Amino acid sequence: MAKEGPNWDGLLKWSIANSDGTGTGRNLSEEDRKWFMEAMQAQTIDVVKRMKEITLVMKTPDNVLEEQGVTATDIEDMLEELQEHVESIDMANDLNSIGGLTPLLNYLRNSHANIRAKAAEVVSTVVQNNPKSQQLVMDANGLEPLLSNFASDGDITVRTKALGAISSLIRHNKPGIAAFRLANGYAALKDALSSGNVRFQRKALNLIQYLLQENPSDRNVVTELGFPRIMTHLASSEDGEVREAALSSLYELSKDKTGEADNSVHVDDEKLKQVLQDRINNISVMSSEDLAAAKEERQLIDSLWTTRYNEPSSLREKGLVVLPEDNAPAPDVVSGLLESPLRAPNRPAGNGKNSEKREAPLLLGP
């Protein structure tokens, strides 16, 4: 990109000339030019109008954007702005009505990894706890590129963001869960657990746990694919969140529909017992501060031990399951680890880390 930045004037000319589908260029009036320059410096914007402008950019061919000096970084900034707008459920649903959903999904196949990752983040925000937009994305076949990126993209960030979007898309969405299962999604989740990337592992474990809760019969599929062995290994991870998520998933695998122990699901009990005992030994010598931080893990270990071996763990004998300073009763150790289904709140202008005024990265004509 040239030092003076993208050629917004040239891009505006092309956009106006092609927005009506005729492809015939026309000269900008001085009034249009003045409006454009003032809009670039405006302190407030009309959100729907701004989303339409962003949609127009997303529909613009890559070669035209390049000719006008628009870089991949500019597109990322634009998608960042779009994500802020669609945090409102009304704006998320309006994205499809103004024609922006399909070009957004097309960005999932962009040649730039950062754009693919950012597009997945925006999709995740659009569909989070939003049945209407979940259905719109499913109807637009948006699950397919997300699954492809999750399973086989060469960039680990793209894979992680795609998994996050899939998780948001299929939660409380039975057709989405069915499509994920039919697309061999569990095999991709197994690969994620073996990736060595803790963020990727956390998201995969959280989704597995949710799926097992929604479809207890899937425990047999998960067992046949060898998940218990990997989860047992991850239960001794150095990352605390991975450990807790692995323990929680193992606990979910070990229960039947009534919450009682189900030993028909194969878990290497000797290996698991050794992993749990090692964690108990570590917890037993923790400082008070570390014990407080490991509250969820302490409760999970005791619950899993009780379920698998029909006896309380030694943590209970030592009084380390619920400490006297724990102010509340032990929470549900399973649902407490699930990602919140609530949408992110709208961020008021002027608040938060992005409160500084910044020029809109891409702004086109009416």
PDB file of C-alpha atoms in Angstrom, residues 5-299:
ATOM      1  CA  GLY A   5      -2.972   4.992   2.304  1.00  0.00           C
ATOM      2  CA  PRO A   6      -5.807   3.417   0.333  1.00  0.00           C
ATOM      3  CA  ASN A   7      -7.247   5.358  -2.573  1.00  0.00           C
ATOM      4  CA  TRP A   8     -10.662   5.844  -1.005  1.00  0.00           C
ATOM      5  CA  ASP A   9     -11.695   8.296  -3.715  1.00  0.00           C
ATOM      6  CA  GLY A  10     -10.962   5.781  -6.451  1.00  0.00           C
ATOM      7  CA  LEU A  11     -12.660   2.982  -4.554  1.00  0.00           C
ATOM      8  CA  LEU A  12     -15.724   5.176  -4.040  1.00  0.00           C
ATOM      9  CA  LYS A  13     -15.900   5.853  -7.782  1.00  0.00           C
ATOM     10  CA  TRP A  14     -15.761   2.140  -8.581  1.00  0.00           C
ATOM     11  CA  SER A  15     -18.334   1.251  -5.901  1.00  0.00           C
ATOM     12  CA  ILE A  16     -20.892   3.823  -6.999  1.00  0.00           C
ATOM     13  CA  ALA A  17     -20.410   2.881 -10.638  1.00  0.00           C
ATOM     14  CA  ASN A  18     -20.972  -0.810  -9.960  1.00  0.00           C
ATOM     15  CA  SER A  19     -23.498  -0.809  -7.122  1.00  0.00           C
ATOM     16  CA  ASP A  20     -26.424  -0.715  -9.562  1.00  0.00           C
ATOM     17  CA  GLY A  21     -25.109  -3.677 -11.544  1.00  0.00           C
ATOM     18  CA  THR A  22     -24.623  -1.742 -14.792  1.00  0.00           C
ATOM     19  CA  GLY A  23     -20.869  -1.499 -14.528  1.00  0.00           C
ATOM     20  CA  THR A  24     -20.912   1.885 -16.278  1.00  0.00           C
ATOM     21  CA  GLY A  25     -18.848   4.527 -14.531  1.00  0.00           C
ATOM     22  CA  ARG A  26     -20.053   8.048 -13.939  1.00  0.00           C
ATOM     23  CA  ASN A  27     -18.400  11.210 -12.667  1.00  0.00           C
ATOM     24  CA  LEU A  28     -18.719  12.152  -9.021  1.00  0.00           C
ATOM     25  CA  SER A  29     -20.436  15.426  -8.337  1.00  0.00           C
ATOM     26  CA  GLU A  30     -18.725  17.912  -6.093  1.00  0.00           C
ATOM     27  CA  GLU A  31     -21.534  17.329  -3.586  1.00  0.00           C
ATOM     28  CA  ASP A  32     -20.823  13.564  -3.507  1.00  0.00           C
ATOM     29  CA  ARG A  33     -17.114  14.199  -3.105  1.00  0.00           C
ATOM     30  CA  LYS A  34     -17.713  16.637  -0.267  1.00  0.00           C
ATOM     31  CA  TRP A  35     -20.065  14.179   1.455  1.00  0.00           C
ATOM     32  CA  PHE A  36     -17.477  11.425   1.208  1.00  0.00           C
ATOM     33  CA  MET A  37     -14.671  13.444   2.730  1.00  0.00           C
ATOM     34  CA  GLU A  38     -16.916  14.673   5.548  1.00  0.00           C
ATOM     35  CA  ALA A  39     -18.132  11.146   6.254  1.00  0.00           C
ATOM     36  CA  MET A  40     -14.542   9.980   6.604  1.00  0.00           C
ATOM     37  CA  GLN A  41     -14.108  12.440   9.460  1.00  0.00           C
ATOM     38  CA  ALA A  42     -17.512  12.036  11.084  1.00  0.00           C
ATOM     39  CA  GLN A  43     -17.545  11.422  14.825  1.00  0.00           C
ATOM     40  CA  THR A  44     -20.765   9.416  14.795  1.00  0.00           C
ATOM     41  CA  ILE A  45     -22.141   6.964  12.244  1.00  0.00           C
ATOM     42  CA  ASP A  46     -25.422   5.352  11.385  1.00  0.00           C
ATOM     43  CA  VAL A  47     -24.832   1.663  12.170  1.00  0.00           C
ATOM     44  CA  VAL A  48     -27.076   0.187   9.466  1.00  0.00           C
ATOM     45  CA  LYS A  49     -25.669   2.611   6.927  1.00  0.00           C
ATOM     46  CA  ARG A  50     -22.152   1.713   7.997  1.00  0.00           C
ATOM     47  CA  MET A  51     -22.891  -2.007   7.753  1.00  0.00           C
ATOM     48  CA  LYS A  52     -24.177  -1.463   4.216  1.00  0.00           C
ATOM     49  CA  GLU A  53     -20.922   0.265   3.335  1.00  0.00           C
ATOM     50  CA  ILE A  54     -18.913  -2.598   4.813  1.00  0.00           C
ATOM     51  CA  THR A  55     -21.082  -5.059   2.880  1.00  0.00           C
ATOM     52  CA  LEU A  56     -20.308  -3.170  -0.303  1.00  0.00           C
ATOM     53  CA  VAL A  57     -16.584  -3.537   0.382  1.00  0.00           C
ATOM     54  CA  MET A  58     -16.951  -7.262   1.130  1.00  0.00           C
ATOM     55  CA  LYS A  59     -18.641  -7.665  -2.264  1.00  0.00           C
ATOM     56  CA  THR A  60     -15.879  -5.785  -4.069  1.00  0.00           C
ATOM     57  CA  PRO A  61     -13.489  -8.058  -6.033  1.00  0.00           C
ATOM     58  CA  ASP A  62     -10.046  -8.483  -4.500  1.00  0.00           C
ATOM     59  CA  ASN A  63      -8.266  -7.102  -7.550  1.00  0.00           C
ATOM     60  CA  VAL A  64     -10.278  -3.871  -7.365  1.00  0.00           C
ATOM     61  CA  LEU A  65      -9.492  -3.495  -3.662  1.00  0.00           C
ATOM     62  CA  GLU A  66      -5.810  -4.032  -4.384  1.00  0.00           C
ATOM     63  CA  GLU A  67      -5.869  -1.428  -7.162  1.00  0.00           C
ATOM     64  CA  GLN A  68      -7.263   1.094  -4.695  1.00  0.00           C
ATOM     65  CA  GLY A  69      -4.585   0.340  -2.126  1.00  0.00           C
ATOM     66  CA  VAL A  70      -6.777  -1.637   0.261  1.00  0.00           C
ATOM     67  CA  THR A  71      -4.642  -4.195   2.115  1.00  0.00           C
ATOM     68  CA  ALA A  72      -5.452  -7.348   4.081  1.00  0.00           C
ATOM     69  CA  THR A  73      -4.886  -5.328   7.252  1.00  0.00           C
ATOM     70  CA  ASP A  74      -7.522  -2.832   6.131  1.00  0.00           C
ATOM     71  CA  ILE A  75      -9.971  -5.708   5.639  1.00  0.00           C
ATOM     72  CA  GLU A  76      -9.170  -7.068   9.108  1.00  0.00           C
ATOM     73  CA  ASP A  77      -9.866  -3.630  10.608  1.00  0.00           C
ATOM     74  CA  MET A  78     -13.145  -3.496   8.725  1.00  0.00           C
ATOM     75  CA  LEU A  79     -14.167  -6.930  10.032  1.00  0.00           C
ATOM     76  CA  GLU A  80     -13.190  -5.841  13.545  1.00  0.00           C
ATOM     77  CA  GLU A  81     -15.581  -2.922  13.219  1.00  0.00           C
ATOM     78  CA  LEU A  82     -18.313  -5.165  11.801  1.00  0.00           C
ATOM     79  CA  GLN A  83     -17.934  -7.487  14.785  1.00  0.00           C
ATOM     80  CA  GLU A  84     -18.607  -4.579  17.132  1.00  0.00           C
ATOM     81  CA  HIS A  85     -21.788  -3.723  15.250  1.00  0.00           C
ATOM     82  CA  VAL A  86     -23.194  -7.258  15.192  1.00  0.00           C
ATOM     83  CA  GLU A  87     -22.808  -7.688  18.942  1.00  0.00           C
ATOM     84  CA  SER A  88     -26.337  -6.301  18.948  1.00  0.00           C
ATOM     85  CA  ILE A  89     -28.691  -9.171  18.115  1.00  0.00           C
ATOM     86  CA  ASP A  90     -30.813  -6.854  15.947  1.00  0.00           C
ATOM     87  CA  MET A  91     -27.803  -5.767  13.922  1.00  0.00           C
ATOM     88  CA  ALA A  92     -26.661  -9.392  13.636  1.00  0.00           C
ATOM     89  CA  ASN A  93     -30.009 -10.325  12.108  1.00  0.00           C
ATOM     90  CA  ASP A  94     -29.969  -7.255   9.854  1.00  0.00           C
ATOM     91  CA  LEU A  95     -26.656  -8.358   8.345  1.00  0.00           C
ATOM     92  CA  ASN A  96     -28.403 -10.912   6.161  1.00  0.00           C
ATOM     93  CA  SER A  97     -31.207  -8.556   5.122  1.00  0.00           C
ATOM     94  CA  ILE A  98     -28.699  -6.002   3.803  1.00  0.00           C
ATOM     95  CA  GLY A  99     -26.833  -8.695   1.884  1.00  0.00           C
ATOM     96  CA  GLY A 100     -23.783  -8.930   4.128  1.00  0.00           C
ATOM     97  CA  LEU A 101     -23.971 -12.509   5.403  1.00  0.00           C
ATOM     98  CA  THR A 102     -22.970 -14.301   2.198  1.00  0.00           C
ATOM     99  CA  PRO A 103     -19.878 -12.152   1.474  1.00  0.00           C
ATOM    100  CA  LEU A 104     -18.862 -12.549   5.121  1.00  0.00           C
ATOM    101  CA  LEU A 105     -19.034 -16.334   4.779  1.00  0.00           C
ATOM    102  CA  ASN A 106     -17.018 -16.048   1.559  1.00  0.00           C
ATOM    103  CA  TYR A 107     -14.218 -14.456   3.592  1.00  0.00           C
ATOM    104  CA  LEU A 108     -13.842 -17.812   5.342  1.00  0.00           C
ATOM    105  CA  ARG A 109     -12.194 -18.961   2.104  1.00  0.00           C
ATOM    106  CA  ASN A 110      -9.974 -15.889   1.716  1.00  0.00           C
ATOM    107  CA  SER A 111      -6.329 -16.464   0.801  1.00  0.00           C
ATOM    108  CA  HIS A 112      -5.161 -14.489   3.866  1.00  0.00           C
ATOM    109  CA  ALA A 113      -5.169 -16.516   7.078  1.00  0.00           C
ATOM    110  CA  ASN A 114      -5.803 -13.467   9.265  1.00  0.00           C
ATOM    111  CA  ILE A 115      -8.918 -12.615   7.268  1.00  0.00           C
ATOM    112  CA  ARG A 116     -10.197 -16.199   7.504  1.00  0.00           C
ATOM    113  CA  ALA A 117      -9.663 -16.120  11.261  1.00  0.00           C
ATOM    114  CA  LYS A 118     -11.312 -12.724  11.714  1.00  0.00           C
ATOM    115  CA  ALA A 119     -14.279 -13.698   9.538  1.00  0.00           C
ATOM    116  CA  ALA A 120     -14.847 -16.732  11.768  1.00  0.00           C
ATOM    117  CA  GLU A 121     -14.829 -14.461  14.820  1.00  0.00           C
ATOM    118  CA  VAL A 122     -17.497 -12.260  13.250  1.00  0.00           C
ATOM    119  CA  VAL A 123     -19.611 -15.307  12.361  1.00  0.00           C
ATOM    120  CA  SER A 124     -19.307 -16.518  15.953  1.00  0.00           C
ATOM    121  CA  THR A 125     -20.625 -13.187  17.229  1.00  0.00           C
ATOM    122  CA  VAL A 126     -23.456 -13.150  14.685  1.00  0.00           C
ATOM    123  CA  VAL A 127     -24.812 -16.578  15.667  1.00  0.00           C
ATOM    124  CA  GLN A 128     -24.079 -16.620  19.403  1.00  0.00           C
ATOM    125  CA  ASN A 129     -27.321 -17.319  21.265  1.00  0.00           C
ATOM    126  CA  ASN A 130     -29.209 -16.198  18.150  1.00  0.00           C
ATOM    127  CA  PRO A 131     -31.462 -18.921  16.678  1.00  0.00           C
ATOM    128  CA  LYS A 132     -32.513 -16.749  13.731  1.00  0.00           C
ATOM    129  CA  SER A 133     -28.965 -16.063  12.570  1.00  0.00           C
ATOM    130  CA  GLN A 134     -27.965 -19.661  13.307  1.00  0.00           C
ATOM    131  CA  GLN A 135     -30.637 -20.782  10.855  1.00  0.00           C
ATOM    132  CA  LEU A 136     -29.588 -18.172   8.288  1.00  0.00           C
ATOM    133  CA  VAL A 137     -25.972 -19.334   8.434  1.00  0.00           C
ATOM    134  CA  MET A 138     -27.040 -22.975   8.153  1.00  0.00           C
ATOM    135  CA  ASP A 139     -29.262 -22.122   5.161  1.00  0.00           C
ATOM    136  CA  ALA A 140     -26.325 -20.330   3.538  1.00  0.00           C
ATOM    137  CA  ASN A 141     -24.193 -23.473   3.989  1.00  0.00           C
ATOM    138  CA  GLY A 142     -21.901 -21.589   6.345  1.00  0.00           C
ATOM    139  CA  LEU A 143     -21.065 -24.679   8.380  1.00  0.00           C
ATOM    140  CA  GLU A 144     -19.143 -26.231   5.476  1.00  0.00           C
ATOM    141  CA  PRO A 145     -16.262 -23.704   5.235  1.00  0.00           C
ATOM    142  CA  LEU A 146     -16.089 -23.529   9.032  1.00  0.00           C
ATOM    143  CA  LEU A 147     -15.693 -27.302   9.234  1.00  0.00           C
ATOM    144  CA  SER A 148     -13.085 -27.254   6.484  1.00  0.00           C
ATOM    145  CA  ASN A 149     -11.047 -24.563   8.253  1.00  0.00           C
ATOM    146  CA  PHE A 150     -11.416 -26.295  11.611  1.00  0.00           C
ATOM    147  CA  ALA A 151     -10.317 -29.685  10.322  1.00  0.00           C
ATOM    148  CA  SER A 152      -7.568 -28.869   7.853  1.00  0.00           C
ATOM    149  CA  ASP A 153      -6.459 -25.243   7.710  1.00  0.00           C
ATOM    150  CA  GLY A 154      -2.695 -24.836   7.856  1.00  0.00           C
ATOM    151  CA  ASP A 155      -2.937 -21.986  10.365  1.00  0.00           C
ATOM    152  CA  ILE A 156      -3.675 -22.983  13.971  1.00  0.00           C
ATOM    153  CA  THR A 157      -5.332 -19.645  14.723  1.00  0.00           C
ATOM    154  CA  VAL A 158      -7.723 -20.120  11.817  1.00  0.00           C
ATOM    155  CA  ARG A 159      -8.560 -23.615  13.076  1.00  0.00           C
ATOM    156  CA  THR A 160      -9.159 -22.332  16.607  1.00  0.00           C
ATOM    157  CA  LYS A 161     -11.378 -19.443  15.485  1.00  0.00           C
ATOM    158  CA  ALA A 162     -13.340 -21.752  13.187  1.00  0.00           C
ATOM    159  CA  LEU A 163     -13.947 -24.141  16.087  1.00  0.00           C
ATOM    160  CA  GLY A 164     -15.181 -21.233  18.191  1.00  0.00           C
ATOM    161  CA  ALA A 165     -17.621 -20.251  15.451  1.00  0.00           C
ATOM    162  CA  ILE A 166     -18.830 -23.847  15.074  1.00  0.00           C
ATOM    163  CA  SER A 167     -19.398 -24.064  18.823  1.00  0.00           C
ATOM    164  CA  SER A 168     -21.532 -20.912  18.748  1.00  0.00           C
ATOM    165  CA  LEU A 169     -23.381 -22.065  15.633  1.00  0.00           C
ATOM    166  CA  ILE A 170     -24.466 -25.500  16.858  1.00  0.00           C
ATOM    167  CA  ARG A 171     -25.204 -24.746  20.516  1.00  0.00           C
ATOM    168  CA  HIS A 172     -28.928 -25.154  21.192  1.00  0.00           C
ATOM    169  CA  ASN A 173     -29.260 -25.893  17.472  1.00  0.00           C
ATOM    170  CA  LYS A 174     -30.242 -29.517  16.899  1.00  0.00           C
ATOM    171  CA  PRO A 175     -29.950 -29.407  13.074  1.00  0.00           C
ATOM    172  CA  GLY A 176     -26.494 -27.906  13.516  1.00  0.00           C
ATOM    173  CA  ILE A 177     -25.435 -30.658  15.924  1.00  0.00           C
ATOM    174  CA  ALA A 178     -26.733 -33.311  13.532  1.00  0.00           C
ATOM    175  CA  ALA A 179     -24.842 -31.737  10.624  1.00  0.00           C
ATOM    176  CA  PHE A 180     -21.662 -31.569  12.700  1.00  0.00           C
ATOM    177  CA  ARG A 181     -21.922 -35.254  13.611  1.00  0.00           C
ATOM    178  CA  LEU A 182     -22.622 -36.297  10.006  1.00  0.00           C
ATOM    179  CA  ALA A 183     -19.616 -34.302   8.814  1.00  0.00           C
ATOM    180  CA  ASN A 184     -17.321 -36.400  11.018  1.00  0.00           C
ATOM    181  CA  GLY A 185     -16.862 -33.537  13.429  1.00  0.00           C
ATOM    182  CA  TYR A 186     -15.797 -35.834  16.269  1.00  0.00           C
ATOM    183  CA  ALA A 187     -12.746 -36.957  14.302  1.00  0.00           C
ATOM    184  CA  ALA A 188     -11.710 -33.315  13.901  1.00  0.00           C
ATOM    185  CA  LEU A 189     -12.229 -32.773  17.633  1.00  0.00           C
ATOM    186  CA  LYS A 190      -9.945 -35.712  18.381  1.00  0.00           C
ATOM    187  CA  ASP A 191      -7.285 -34.159  16.176  1.00  0.00           C
ATOM    188  CA  ALA A 192      -7.709 -30.863  18.030  1.00  0.00           C
ATOM    189  CA  LEU A 193      -7.097 -32.572  21.379  1.00  0.00           C
ATOM    190  CA  SER A 194      -3.822 -33.948  20.028  1.00  0.00           C
ATOM    191  CA  SER A 195      -2.665 -30.609  18.594  1.00  0.00           C
ATOM    192  CA  GLY A 196      -0.577 -29.456  21.558  1.00  0.00           C
ATOM    193  CA  ASN A 197      -2.131 -25.966  21.359  1.00  0.00           C
ATOM    194  CA  VAL A 198      -3.807 -25.247  24.695  1.00  0.00           C
ATOM    195  CA  ARG A 199      -6.362 -22.739  23.354  1.00  0.00           C
ATOM    196  CA  PHE A 200      -7.394 -25.198  20.668  1.00  0.00           C
ATOM    197  CA  GLN A 201      -7.598 -28.006  23.231  1.00  0.00           C
ATOM    198  CA  ARG A 202      -9.738 -25.943  25.614  1.00  0.00           C
ATOM    199  CA  LYS A 203     -12.303 -25.100  22.935  1.00  0.00           C
ATOM    200  CA  ALA A 204     -12.417 -28.705  21.734  1.00  0.00           C
ATOM    201  CA  LEU A 205     -12.924 -30.082  25.257  1.00  0.00           C
ATOM    202  CA  ASN A 206     -15.670 -27.571  26.022  1.00  0.00           C
ATOM    203  CA  LEU A 207     -17.541 -28.499  22.845  1.00  0.00           C
ATOM    204  CA  ILE A 208     -17.121 -32.242  23.501  1.00  0.00           C
ATOM    205  CA  GLN A 209     -18.549 -31.800  26.969  1.00  0.00           C
ATOM    206  CA  TYR A 210     -21.548 -29.902  25.614  1.00  0.00           C
ATOM    207  CA  LEU A 211     -22.188 -32.504  22.909  1.00  0.00           C
ATOM    208  CA  LEU A 212     -22.072 -35.333  25.440  1.00  0.00           C
ATOM    209  CA  GLN A 213     -24.609 -33.537  27.578  1.00  0.00           C
ATOM    210  CA  GLU A 214     -26.920 -33.012  24.611  1.00  0.00           C
ATOM    211  CA  ASN A 215     -26.450 -36.521  23.211  1.00  0.00           C
ATOM    212  CA  PRO A 216     -25.438 -39.017  25.932  1.00  0.00           C
ATOM    213  CA  SER A 217     -25.488 -41.796  23.334  1.00  0.00           C
ATOM    214  CA  ASP A 218     -22.438 -40.175  21.737  1.00  0.00           C
ATOM    215  CA  ARG A 219     -20.347 -41.472  24.627  1.00  0.00           C
ATOM    216  CA  ASN A 220     -19.946 -44.720  22.698  1.00  0.00           C
ATOM    217  CA  VAL A 221     -18.695 -42.863  19.615  1.00  0.00           C
ATOM    218  CA  VAL A 222     -16.262 -40.844  21.697  1.00  0.00           C
ATOM    219  CA  THR A 223     -15.001 -43.985  23.419  1.00  0.00           C
ATOM    220  CA  GLU A 224     -14.537 -45.893  20.170  1.00  0.00           C
ATOM    221  CA  LEU A 225     -12.504 -43.007  18.741  1.00  0.00           C
ATOM    222  CA  GLY A 226     -10.113 -43.168  21.702  1.00  0.00           C
ATOM    223  CA  PHE A 227     -11.048 -39.906  23.410  1.00  0.00           C
ATOM    224  CA  PRO A 228     -10.745 -41.251  27.007  1.00  0.00           C
ATOM    225  CA  ARG A 229      -7.047 -42.009  26.574  1.00  0.00           C
ATOM    226  CA  ILE A 230      -6.335 -38.490  25.261  1.00  0.00           C
ATOM    227  CA  MET A 231      -8.495 -36.871  27.935  1.00  0.00           C
ATOM    228  CA  THR A 232      -6.702 -38.830  30.656  1.00  0.00           C
ATOM    229  CA  HIS A 233      -3.398 -37.530  29.311  1.00  0.00           C
ATOM    230  CA  LEU A 234      -4.744 -33.949  29.223  1.00  0.00           C
ATOM    231  CA  ALA A 235      -5.946 -34.284  32.827  1.00  0.00           C
ATOM    232  CA  SER A 236      -2.288 -33.875  33.805  1.00  0.00           C
ATOM    233  CA  SER A 237      -1.690 -30.897  31.489  1.00  0.00           C
ATOM    234  CA  GLU A 238       0.341 -27.981  32.790  1.00  0.00           C
ATOM    235  CA  ASP A 239      -2.492 -25.682  31.736  1.00  0.00           C
ATOM    236  CA  GLY A 240      -5.097 -25.467  34.496  1.00  0.00           C
ATOM    237  CA  GLU A 241      -8.028 -24.789  32.161  1.00  0.00           C
ATOM    238  CA  VAL A 242      -7.144 -27.763  29.982  1.00  0.00           C
ATOM    239  CA  ARG A 243      -6.892 -29.979  33.079  1.00  0.00           C
ATOM    240  CA  GLU A 244     -10.295 -28.899  34.353  1.00  0.00           C
ATOM    241  CA  ALA A 245     -11.940 -29.291  30.951  1.00  0.00           C
ATOM    242  CA  ALA A 246     -10.422 -32.768  30.517  1.00  0.00           C
ATOM    243  CA  LEU A 247     -11.533 -33.837  34.004  1.00  0.00           C
ATOM    244  CA  SER A 248     -15.005 -32.483  33.360  1.00  0.00           C
ATOM    245  CA  SER A 249     -15.258 -34.344  30.042  1.00  0.00           C
ATOM    246  CA  LEU A 250     -14.105 -37.579  31.683  1.00  0.00           C
ATOM    247  CA  TYR A 251     -16.703 -37.056  34.395  1.00  0.00           C
ATOM    248  CA  GLU A 252     -19.388 -36.575  31.732  1.00  0.00           C
ATOM    249  CA  LEU A 253     -18.243 -39.759  29.983  1.00  0.00           C
ATOM    250  CA  SER A 254     -18.423 -41.703  33.221  1.00  0.00           C
ATOM    251  CA  LYS A 255     -22.066 -40.911  34.001  1.00  0.00           C
ATOM    252  CA  ASP A 256     -25.239 -42.481  32.724  1.00  0.00           C
ATOM    253  CA  LYS A 257     -28.415 -40.504  32.043  1.00  0.00           C
ATOM    254  CA  THR A 258     -29.306 -40.420  35.742  1.00  0.00           C
ATOM    255  CA  GLY A 259     -25.897 -39.148  36.775  1.00  0.00           C
ATOM    256  CA  GLU A 260     -24.852 -42.496  38.243  1.00  0.00           C
ATOM    257  CA  ALA A 261     -21.620 -44.285  37.409  1.00  0.00           C
ATOM    258  CA  ASP A 262     -21.505 -45.989  34.017  1.00  0.00           C
ATOM    259  CA  ASN A 263     -18.574 -48.382  33.815  1.00  0.00           C
ATOM    260  CA  SER A 264     -19.637 -49.639  30.390  1.00  0.00           C
ATOM    261  CA  VAL A 265     -17.742 -46.707  28.850  1.00  0.00           C
ATOM    262  CA  HIS A 266     -14.156 -47.891  28.649  1.00  0.00           C
ATOM    263  CA  VAL A 267     -11.646 -45.765  30.530  1.00  0.00           C
ATOM    264  CA  ASP A 268      -8.223 -47.015  31.557  1.00  0.00           C
ATOM    265  CA  ASP A 269      -8.979 -46.909  35.273  1.00  0.00           C
ATOM    266  CA  GLU A 270      -5.452 -47.706  36.393  1.00  0.00           C
ATOM    267  CA  LYS A 271      -3.977 -44.917  34.307  1.00  0.00           C
ATOM    268  CA  LEU A 272      -6.728 -42.511  35.341  1.00  0.00           C
ATOM    269  CA  LYS A 273      -6.311 -43.379  39.008  1.00  0.00           C
ATOM    270  CA  GLN A 274      -2.585 -42.660  38.781  1.00  0.00           C
ATOM    271  CA  VAL A 275      -3.231 -39.282  37.112  1.00  0.00           C
ATOM    272  CA  LEU A 276      -5.823 -38.352  39.726  1.00  0.00           C
ATOM    273  CA  GLN A 277      -3.569 -39.455  42.578  1.00  0.00           C
ATOM    274  CA  ASP A 278      -0.725 -37.336  41.215  1.00  0.00           C
ATOM    275  CA  ARG A 279      -3.037 -34.325  41.130  1.00  0.00           C
ATOM    276  CA  ILE A 280      -4.223 -35.082  44.686  1.00  0.00           C
ATOM    277  CA  ASN A 281      -0.601 -35.183  45.836  1.00  0.00           C
ATOM    278  CA  ASN A 282       0.088 -31.819  44.213  1.00  0.00           C
ATOM    279  CA  ILE A 283      -3.066 -30.271  45.661  1.00  0.00           C
ATOM    280  CA  SER A 284      -2.239 -31.567  49.145  1.00  0.00           C
ATOM    281  CA  VAL A 285       0.883 -29.407  49.332  1.00  0.00           C
ATOM    282  CA  MET A 286      -0.583 -26.272  47.756  1.00  0.00           C
ATOM    283  CA  SER A 287      -0.614 -22.916  49.492  1.00  0.00           C
ATOM    284  CA  SER A 288      -3.952 -21.406  50.543  1.00  0.00           C
ATOM    285  CA  GLU A 289      -3.874 -19.078  47.544  1.00  0.00           C
ATOM    286  CA  ASP A 290      -3.256 -21.923  45.100  1.00  0.00           C
ATOM    287  CA  LEU A 291      -5.944 -24.042  46.744  1.00  0.00           C
ATOM    288  CA  ALA A 292      -8.469 -21.272  46.194  1.00  0.00           C
ATOM    289  CA  ALA A 293      -7.494 -21.063  42.519  1.00  0.00           C
ATOM    290  CA  ALA A 294      -7.864 -24.855  42.186  1.00  0.00           C
ATOM    291  CA  LYS A 295     -11.359 -24.962  43.670  1.00  0.00           C
ATOM    292  CA  GLU A 296     -13.030 -26.335  40.519  1.00  0.00           C
ATOM    293  CA  GLU A 297     -10.281 -28.888  39.983  1.00  0.00           C
ATOM    294  CA  ARG A 298     -10.546 -30.153  43.574  1.00  0.00           C
ATOM    295  CA  GLN A 299     -14.272 -30.713  43.212  1.00  0.00           C
TER     296      GLN A 299
END
